[in-house]
Amino acid sequence: MIALGKESSCSPQLCLALCAFGLLLLGDLSRAVPMDDQDYYLQEISNRDHYYSFPYPGEEYFPFTEQPGEEGTIRAAQPEEHPGFKPSKKQLKPKKSSKKGKSILETPPDCPPLGLETLKITDFQLHASTAKRYGLGAHRGRLNIQAGVNENDFYDGAWCAGRNDPFQWIEVDARRLTKFTGVITQGRNSLWSSNWVTSYRVLVSNDSHAWTAVKNESGDVIFEGNSEKEIPVLNMLPVPLVARYIRINPRSWYEEGSICMRLEILGCPLPDPNNYYHRRNEMTTTDNLDFKHHNYKEMRQLMKTVNKMCPNITRIYNIGKSHQGLKLYAVEISDNPGEHEVGEPEFRYIAGAHGNEVLGRELILLLMQFMCQEYLAGNPRIVHLIEDTRIHLLPSVNPDGYDKAYKAGSELGGWSLGRWTQDGIDINNNFPDLNSLLWESEDQKKSKRKVPNHHIPIPDWYLSENATVAVETRAIIAWMEKIPFVLGGNLQGGELVVAYPYDMVRSLWKTQDYTPTPDDHVFRWLAYSYASTHRLMTDARRRACHTEDFQKEDGTVNGASWHTVAGSINDFSYLHTNCFELSIYVGCDKYPHESELPEEWENNRESLIVFMEQVHRGIKGIVKDVHGRGIPNAIISVEGVNHDIRTGADGDYWRLLNPGEYVVSVKAEGYTGATKTCEVGYDMGATQCDFTISKTNLARIKEIMRKFGKQPVSLSLRRLRQRARQWRQRR
C-alpha cells in the first residue's frame, strides 16, 4: 500500500491508521467494479488462497456459517426473485413416487449439464482441496473422461484426493449465479486400480468462502455415490439452489481404494447479459431445424417429413435390418433420386456404428433437413451440390445399440452402454481384414498367388454363416458393393479429430505406427478439409478431450498412428471398393445433452458441406469402346500411385486426386490399353479425362466366331491334337 523506507519513521498509531485507510481504499475500489467485469485472474488471486488450505482432523469442517438475511446466503430457487427465469408447469409439478417411496425420474432433468464433459467448463473453473498428482488433479474430474494407456502420467482418469479423509473436496465455479439441480458421479477410469466415492455431501456458495451444505429435515443430506467405477449415478438436490460455486465433499469411499471422482453438474445459469465469460461461449443458430434427440420412431417420422417437403429430390430406402429386426433406413438426396446418373459421383455419410455415439446421428438428421430447406430456398451452393451429386445419408447403423443408450439418457449411459450390436459386435471393426492379405502378398514377391492392390476379394471364411459377422455389417457391405461410392465419412464420437487410413499397422510388433496408404496425400487433404472448417478442431487453444492432442496434425490423424485396428470400415472401403472413407469424430461428448445440439450443429455444418464437395476433386470420365459403349470393370491406374480403381457398370469412373499433373492409364480385358496426361487444377470440379479403347485382335476374332456359332481354337490346343494324331498313326 504505502512503502516506508528504512529511514522513514512513524508512530505505531500513525502506521495503523495508514494501513486501515489503505484497506478501506482497496475495498472501495473493488466494490466500484462489478466482480464479473474484473480481470478473471485477479479474481483468482484474490479468492484462491483457500484452495490450498484445509482443516485438520478435529477442526470444524465449515469455518463459515451463514445466518438468514446475511449477504451471501444461499437460497432455494425462487422464480419471483429472478424475473428472467420462468419455470415451466412441468418443473412445478411434483414428481411421482414409486411403491417403495423413492422418486422416479421419468423425464430428463429440466436443467442441462454445466459442461464438464463437453469442456464448456474450463480447467480454471475446477479446483480441489488436494490432488494425488497433477494427472489426477481437479481438471481431470470430468464425467466420462478417459485415462491414458500408462498410469502415473498427465492423463489419468479422475480427480483423486491427496489424502483419504472426510475433509477433501472438488469444486466447480460456474462464474455466474446458477440454479443447481443435480450431480452425476463416476469413479476413476483405470485399467489397474479401483477407486470410487460411495457417499458425499453437496455444498454451495456465493463467494467461495462461506459454504452451505444441502440439507433436509434431518440435517445435511448424504448422497449415495457409486458402487463401481464406470456407471454414472445421478442425485437430484431436494430443492434447487441458486449460487455461483458448488462443492462435492466425499464422505465415504471404496474400502480397498481411495477418493477418486469424475462428475457432471446439472444447473441452469441465470440471465446475466453483463457476464463476458458467458457471452464468449454463447452459440446461437438461425437455422430452423428440429434440435432434439430422436428415437427410432421419431427418426423415421422425421425422414418422412423431409421426403414430404422435398419429394422431387429425396427418397427413403433401407439397406437391411438390425439384429432385432429394425430397418436400417437411409435418405437419398439427388435431382434424380433412385437412379445412378452416368458421370455423377456418389457420396455417403453414415453414423451410429457405435450406438451410443449419437451426435453423428443427429447431425445427419439435421443435415437432411437443412439441405431440403436450402434447396427450396434456392441456395445456389446447395442446389449445385444436389444437382451434381447423388448423396446418401444413413443416420443409424446400429439402432439396437442406440435404443439402449437412449433409454439411459444423455448423461447416464456411461462410456460404453449401447456401443455394440445386440449380439455384442463392434460394427466399426467387424469388416474383413484385407490389409493382411495385401501386405503378405507384397512381402512374398515370389508368391504365385498375387493379390491386387484394389478390389481385393472377401475371404471365403468371412462369407460363411459361422463367421462372427453382424447382420448390420453384412448389410453395409452389400450396400457398398451395390452403389459406386466415391467418398464417404463415418461420423463417430468421443473425440474431436478426423482419422484417415490405414487404420491397421503393418508391423506385427507395434500398436501405433504411421501406416500410409498409397493415396496418403489425398487422404490428408480430405481430413484437413473437414477439420479446418470445423469451429474447434484446429483451434490451438482448445483443451484435448481426453489424452490425445491432435493439434500437431491440424486436427487430423493417421488411424494406425493413433491405435491399430484390424478390419475397419475405412481400410475395407479403400481395399475392396473405389470409395475413400474417413472416420470423423465430431465431439468429446458421445451423447451431448439436447441443449447442446444447436451449438454442435454450428460447429459441424460448414465441415459437413465442404467434405461432401470434395467428391468433385480429381479426375473423372468414361471409358468407352469405338462404338461409344461404356466398358465396365476397366482398371484406371495413376503413375506413381500403387492403388487402382475400376469403372462402374456404365463405364464411368471418378478418381480423387490433389492438384497436379498425372499420367493416367486404362486397361480392360480384351481391349488395348491407353495412356494420357490429365491435369487437376485448384478450382473445385473434377477434370474430365475420357478414354476410348479398341478391342485386341484376339478379342475381335473371338467375337466373330461367337457371332457365327463357332468357338476359336487356340494354337496350343491345335498342336496337342496334331501330336496325338501323329502318335496314333505311328502305332
XYZ file of C-alpha atoms in Angstrom, residues 368-615:
248
model
C -31.020 -33.725 -44.432
C -33.431 -31.108 -43.058
C -31.009 -28.301 -43.862
C -30.372 -29.427 -47.438
C -34.081 -29.756 -48.146
C -34.808 -26.283 -46.773
C -31.889 -24.640 -48.565
C -32.766 -26.323 -51.854
C -36.326 -24.994 -51.628
C -34.924 -21.552 -50.766
C -32.721 -21.636 -53.871
C -29.348 -21.602 -52.105
C -27.066 -21.901 -55.180
C -24.356 -23.818 -53.318
C -26.765 -26.495 -52.093
C -28.682 -26.621 -55.399
C -25.426 -27.170 -57.292
C -24.313 -29.882 -54.867
C -27.604 -31.768 -55.138
C -27.813 -31.498 -58.925
C -24.247 -32.746 -59.443
C -24.016 -35.367 -56.680
C -26.011 -38.363 -55.502
C -25.895 -38.142 -51.699
C -26.793 -40.981 -49.310
C -27.347 -40.357 -45.581
C -27.554 -43.354 -43.223
C -28.004 -41.940 -39.689
C -28.278 -45.113 -37.598
C -26.200 -48.172 -38.481
C -26.754 -49.724 -35.044
C -30.323 -48.841 -33.950
C -30.344 -51.641 -31.353
C -27.369 -50.141 -29.518
C -28.824 -46.655 -29.800
C -32.040 -47.835 -28.162
C -30.073 -48.922 -25.063
C -28.253 -45.602 -24.823
C -31.439 -43.612 -25.461
C -33.268 -45.317 -22.601
C -30.444 -44.439 -20.193
C -30.294 -40.821 -21.344
C -27.569 -38.452 -22.414
C -25.647 -38.362 -19.110
C -26.370 -41.760 -17.565
C -25.273 -44.193 -20.266
C -21.595 -44.006 -19.425
C -18.847 -44.522 -21.975
C -19.919 -47.843 -23.485
C -23.629 -48.643 -22.967
C -25.056 -49.248 -26.445
C -21.687 -49.238 -28.211
C -22.050 -52.776 -29.553
C -24.778 -54.514 -31.518
C -27.385 -56.636 -29.778
C -25.141 -59.684 -30.236
C -22.092 -57.876 -28.844
C -20.194 -56.946 -32.033
C -18.343 -53.703 -32.714
C -19.504 -52.865 -36.253
C -16.713 -50.398 -36.900
C -14.086 -53.168 -36.624
C -16.142 -56.045 -37.999
C -15.131 -55.899 -41.660
C -12.763 -58.346 -43.422
C -9.066 -57.787 -42.784
C -7.867 -57.243 -46.340
C -4.729 -55.384 -45.236
C -3.001 -58.595 -44.158
C -3.815 -60.311 -47.469
C -2.323 -57.429 -49.448
C 0.793 -57.000 -47.320
C 1.575 -60.729 -47.192
C 1.369 -60.842 -50.978
C 3.653 -57.829 -51.327
C 6.191 -59.255 -48.866
C 6.327 -62.616 -50.680
C 7.378 -61.389 -54.099
C 7.847 -64.904 -55.487
C 4.395 -65.994 -54.374
C 2.237 -67.402 -57.175
C -0.903 -66.081 -55.511
C -0.812 -62.363 -56.179
C -3.330 -60.060 -54.534
C -4.358 -56.951 -56.486
C -3.900 -53.519 -54.923
C -7.602 -52.767 -55.255
C -10.978 -54.565 -55.196
C -9.456 -57.341 -53.093
C -11.993 -60.189 -52.837
C -13.585 -61.001 -49.491
C -12.119 -64.224 -47.995
C -14.335 -67.315 -48.095
C -14.181 -67.788 -44.312
C -15.748 -64.380 -43.791
C -18.682 -65.248 -46.053
C -19.532 -68.430 -44.157
C -22.584 -68.473 -41.891
C -20.470 -69.383 -38.870
C -18.281 -66.269 -39.127
C -18.669 -63.716 -36.322
C -20.158 -61.041 -38.523
C -23.023 -58.764 -37.516
C -26.063 -58.690 -39.765
C -25.649 -54.921 -39.828
C -22.083 -55.322 -41.174
C -23.242 -57.649 -43.933
C -25.940 -55.141 -44.894
C -23.373 -52.328 -45.142
C -21.039 -54.452 -47.287
C -23.858 -55.313 -49.696
C -24.743 -51.601 -49.876
C -21.120 -50.645 -50.565
C -20.875 -53.233 -53.341
C -24.141 -52.179 -54.964
C -23.528 -48.417 -55.213
C -20.318 -46.965 -56.751
C -19.473 -44.651 -53.876
C -16.535 -42.309 -54.414
C -16.189 -40.662 -50.989
C -17.638 -41.330 -47.563
C -17.437 -40.261 -43.965
C -18.488 -42.263 -40.922
C -19.365 -39.973 -38.018
C -18.247 -41.103 -34.575
C -17.935 -39.533 -31.121
C -15.798 -39.258 -28.019
C -13.037 -37.244 -29.696
C -12.578 -34.226 -31.940
C -10.418 -35.326 -34.883
C -10.590 -36.754 -38.412
C -8.859 -40.126 -38.804
C -7.749 -41.428 -42.196
C -6.476 -44.875 -43.276
C -4.737 -47.085 -42.887
C -6.233 -47.904 -39.508
C -4.105 -51.046 -39.131
C -0.342 -51.037 -38.591
C 1.755 -53.053 -40.997
C 4.303 -54.128 -38.398
C 3.305 -57.101 -36.245
C 5.255 -55.733 -33.280
C 3.702 -52.285 -32.967
C 0.362 -50.979 -31.775
C 0.963 -47.432 -33.021
C 2.810 -46.656 -36.216
C 2.128 -44.261 -39.072
C 0.898 -46.519 -41.880
C 0.040 -44.538 -45.004
C -1.958 -45.707 -47.981
C -0.607 -45.075 -51.487
C -3.109 -42.164 -51.521
C -1.838 -40.662 -48.278
C -1.582 -37.161 -49.765
C -5.227 -37.293 -50.850
C -6.466 -38.641 -47.517
C -4.592 -35.959 -45.601
C -6.239 -33.266 -47.704
C -9.684 -34.808 -47.251
C -9.201 -34.956 -43.483
C -7.952 -31.378 -43.367
C -10.883 -30.144 -45.464
C -13.225 -31.189 -42.647
C -11.040 -30.303 -39.686
C -10.030 -26.850 -40.927
C -13.636 -25.750 -41.442
C -14.826 -27.071 -38.090
C -15.155 -24.380 -35.432
C -12.949 -26.165 -32.887
C -10.837 -28.952 -34.415
C -7.916 -26.766 -35.452
C -8.212 -24.298 -32.581
C -4.836 -24.491 -30.857
C -6.345 -23.017 -27.680
C -8.852 -25.786 -27.125
C -8.322 -28.414 -24.471
C -7.742 -32.022 -25.543
C -10.812 -34.197 -24.986
C -9.056 -36.954 -23.054
C -5.375 -37.748 -23.553
C -4.502 -37.048 -27.182
C -3.583 -33.634 -28.555
C -4.150 -33.682 -32.316
C -3.109 -30.079 -32.942
C 0.293 -31.046 -34.353
C -1.537 -32.527 -37.367
C -4.174 -29.763 -37.528
C -6.985 -31.866 -36.097
C -6.244 -34.937 -38.207
C -4.535 -38.258 -37.525
C -3.489 -41.385 -39.357
C -5.596 -44.141 -37.798
C -2.730 -46.595 -37.317
C -0.555 -43.975 -35.615
C -3.393 -43.412 -33.127
C -4.246 -47.052 -32.349
C -4.198 -50.072 -34.614
C -7.493 -51.612 -35.705
C -7.927 -54.664 -37.918
C -10.998 -54.865 -40.117
C -12.018 -51.208 -40.024
C -14.626 -49.817 -42.378
C -12.076 -47.299 -43.716
C -9.476 -49.878 -44.729
C -12.102 -52.241 -46.134
C -13.725 -49.497 -48.199
C -10.369 -48.480 -49.680
C -9.184 -52.008 -50.500
C -12.493 -53.571 -51.620
C -14.270 -50.696 -53.368
C -13.445 -47.414 -55.092
C -14.609 -45.387 -52.101
C -12.235 -43.327 -49.957
C -13.629 -43.411 -46.412
C -12.612 -41.454 -43.297
C -13.705 -41.526 -39.662
C -14.891 -38.149 -38.398
C -15.021 -37.786 -34.604
C -17.435 -34.901 -34.111
C -17.310 -34.217 -30.357
C -15.741 -35.040 -26.993
C -19.155 -35.951 -25.592
C -20.576 -39.030 -27.295
C -24.117 -38.246 -26.204
C -24.433 -34.488 -25.640
C -27.460 -33.039 -23.921
C -30.271 -31.885 -26.206
C -29.486 -28.274 -25.349
C -26.030 -28.688 -26.927
C -27.323 -29.705 -30.369
C -27.694 -26.186 -31.856
C -24.078 -25.369 -30.985
C -22.812 -28.722 -32.252
C -24.688 -28.133 -35.496
C -22.967 -24.771 -35.905
C -19.620 -26.411 -35.127
C -20.049 -29.019 -37.870
C -22.389 -27.565 -40.515
C -19.790 -25.993 -42.792
C -17.494 -29.006 -42.441
C -20.255 -31.423 -43.428
C -20.896 -29.474 -46.631
C -17.235 -28.836 -47.502
C -16.403 -32.523 -47.117
C -19.226 -33.509 -49.481
C -17.902 -31.059 -52.062
C -14.536 -32.870 -52.094
C -16.151 -35.682 -54.089
